[in-house]
Structures are given as C-alpha cells and as structure tokens.
Short mmCIF file of C-alpha atoms in Angstrom, two decimals:
data_model
loop_
_atom_site.label_atom_id
_atom_site.label_comp_id
_atom_site.label_asym_id
_atom_site.label_seq_id
_atom_site.Cartn_x
_atom_site.Cartn_y
_atom_site.Cartn_z
CA UNK E 1 12.95 16.99 4.68
CA UNK E 2 12.11 20.64 4.64
CA UNK E 3 13.53 23.35 2.53
CA UNK E 4 16.50 24.88 4.28
CA UNK E 5 18.46 27.81 3.02
CA UNK E 6 22.66 27.03 3.33
CA UNK E 7 23.28 31.06 2.84
CA UNK E 8 20.52 31.52 5.95
CA UNK E 9 23.64 33.04 8.27
CA UNK E 10 25.25 34.60 5.42
CA UNK E 11 21.36 36.30 5.05
CA UNK E 12 21.67 37.41 8.51
CA UNK E 13 25.00 38.61 8.78
CA UNK E 14 23.87 41.12 5.42
CA UNK E 15 20.70 41.99 6.98
CA UNK E 16 23.00 42.90 10.59
CA UNK E 17 25.65 44.64 8.14
CA UNK E 18 22.87 46.98 6.72
CA UNK E 19 21.07 47.54 9.63
CA UNK E 20 24.04 49.30 11.01
CA UNK E 21 24.60 51.10 7.83
CA UNK E 22 21.02 52.48 8.19
CA UNK E 23 21.75 53.37 12.28
CA UNK E 24 25.30 54.89 10.35
CA UNK E 25 22.94 57.28 7.84
CA UNK E 26 20.35 57.71 10.61
CA UNK E 27 23.63 59.30 12.81
CA UNK E 28 24.78 61.67 9.66
CA UNK E 29 21.77 62.93 8.76
CA UNK E 30 21.16 64.10 12.17
CA UNK E 31 24.44 65.67 12.05
CA UNK E 32 24.04 67.58 8.67
CA UNK E 33 20.59 68.40 10.39
CA UNK E 34 22.22 70.03 13.89
CA UNK E 35 24.92 71.78 10.98
CA UNK E 36 21.58 73.42 9.58
CA UNK E 37 19.96 74.70 12.99
CA UNK E 38 23.53 76.03 13.75
CA UNK E 39 23.92 77.78 10.48
CA UNK E 40 20.34 78.92 10.54
CA UNK E 41 21.17 80.36 14.45
CA UNK E 42 24.13 82.08 13.05
CA UNK E 43 22.62 83.78 10.28
CA UNK E 44 19.51 85.02 12.88
CA UNK E 45 22.02 86.18 14.79
CA UNK E 46 23.51 88.23 12.04
CA UNK E 47 20.48 89.66 11.17
CA UNK E 48 19.95 90.95 14.20
CA UNK E 49 23.25 92.28 14.73
CA UNK E 50 22.94 94.57 11.37
CA UNK E 51 19.15 95.58 12.61
CA UNK E 52 20.96 96.49 15.90
CA UNK E 53 23.31 98.84 14.23
CA UNK E 54 21.48 100.28 11.97
CA UNK E 55 19.43 101.42 15.29
CA UNK E 56 22.58 102.19 17.24
CA UNK E 57 24.31 105.90 17.80
CA UNK E 58 26.54 105.95 15.04
CA UNK E 59 30.07 106.17 16.89
CA UNK E 60 33.60 104.95 15.73
CA UNK E 61 33.68 102.58 18.84
CA UNK E 62 29.94 101.03 17.92
CA UNK E 63 31.12 100.89 14.41
CA UNK E 64 34.03 99.22 15.39
CA UNK E 65 32.87 97.10 17.79
CA UNK E 66 29.90 96.11 15.31
CA UNK E 67 32.02 95.23 12.78
CA UNK E 68 34.13 92.68 14.56
CA UNK E 69 31.54 90.91 15.59
CA UNK E 70 29.79 90.71 12.45
CA UNK E 71 33.02 89.26 10.78
CA UNK E 72 33.00 87.03 13.69
CA UNK E 73 29.74 85.54 12.98
CA UNK E 74 30.27 85.43 9.14
CA UNK E 75 33.39 83.79 9.86
CA UNK E 76 31.86 80.74 12.09
CA UNK E 77 29.01 80.96 9.10
CA UNK E 78 31.73 80.22 6.43
CA UNK E 79 33.58 77.36 8.80
CA UNK E 80 29.84 75.74 9.02
CA UNK E 81 28.82 75.73 5.88
CA UNK E 82 32.21 74.07 5.23
CA UNK E 83 31.41 71.56 7.49
CA UNK E 84 28.03 70.91 6.16
CA UNK E 85 29.96 70.42 2.85
CA UNK E 86 31.31 67.94 4.84
CA UNK E 87 29.19 66.31 6.29
CA UNK E 88 26.31 66.45 3.29
CA UNK E 89 29.52 64.12 1.47
CA UNK E 90 29.40 61.62 4.56
CA UNK E 91 25.75 61.17 4.16
CA UNK E 92 26.13 60.48 0.24
CA UNK E 93 28.82 57.67 1.13
CA UNK E 94 27.09 56.51 3.92
CA UNK E 95 23.65 56.55 1.66
CA UNK E 96 25.52 54.58 -0.93
CA UNK E 97 27.07 51.94 1.45
CA UNK E 98 23.52 51.18 2.68
CA UNK E 99 22.83 50.74 -1.04
CA UNK E 100 25.15 48.40 -1.33
CA UNK E 101 24.69 46.75 1.64
CA UNK E 102 20.73 46.23 0.96
CA UNK E 103 21.69 45.37 -2.71
CA UNK E 104 23.19 42.09 -0.98
CA UNK E 105 20.34 41.31 0.94
CA UNK E 106 17.83 41.28 -1.78
CA UNK E 107 20.45 39.18 -3.85
CA UNK E 108 20.29 36.69 -1.40
CA UNK E 109 16.80 37.17 -0.74
CA UNK E 110 15.67 36.14 -4.34
CA UNK E 111 18.83 33.55 -4.17
CA UNK E 112 16.57 31.63 -1.68
CA UNK E 113 13.46 32.27 -3.33
CA UNK E 114 14.33 30.72 -6.50
CA UNK E 115 16.58 27.85 -4.33
CA UNK E 116 12.89 27.34 -2.86
CA UNK E 117 10.66 26.93 -6.21
CA UNK E 118 13.21 24.70 -7.12
CA UNK E 119 13.04 22.23 -4.19
CA UNK E 120 9.16 22.83 -4.37
CA UNK E 121 9.13 21.90 -7.87
CA UNK E 122 10.99 18.37 -7.24
CA UNK E 123 9.58 17.40 -4.48
CA UNK E 124 5.87 17.75 -6.35
#
C-alpha cells in the first residue's frame, strides 16, 4: 500500500489560495507603480511649467494663469501622493496575506514529509 497524505485536498486548496494572494499582490504592486509613474509625470510637468514661466513675458495675466495651473498641478500631486500612501498600505496588507498563505502551505508540506518518513520507517 502506497503512502497517501490525507490532507492533500486541503494542501491543494491552500496552494490555490496562496496563488490567488500572489496574483492579488502583483496587481497591488502594479497599481502602486502606476501611481508612482503618474506622480513623476505630474512633477515633470510642474518643472516644465516653472521653466516656461521663467521664460514668459512678465504680465499680470501670465502670472495668474501660471499660478492657477501650478496650484492645480500641486493639488493633483498631493491627491496622487495620498492615493500612493493608500496603495502602499494595500500592498503591505496583501504581502502579509501572502506570507500567511505561504506559511500554511509550508506547514502542510512539512507535515506530509514527516508523515511520509514515519510511514517509510514503519514499513522498513
């Protein structure tokens, strides 16, 4: 009679859960990266705006227009930074969930190994 790990179906379920957590973490990391790219683009745009303002003729209308646009960009950057902080918290939560799921799979793997060794010793 060959060795049969009685908790194999549980281990398969835990592996499936772990794989789902891994995909979920990947999606969260991708979202975080997208927000970082957006922030970089906004900061770059702000830098170009400041450079353009230095070169533009100094008029009250230009000053108002540039200031309004700069304030809009700064508000967008602040909003994106808030979104980034939330995304980073989400990544950390998902990372911890993956660690827990992986630990559960490894626990079952070790149990199976111990049971297999005990079975083989018993048969010897």
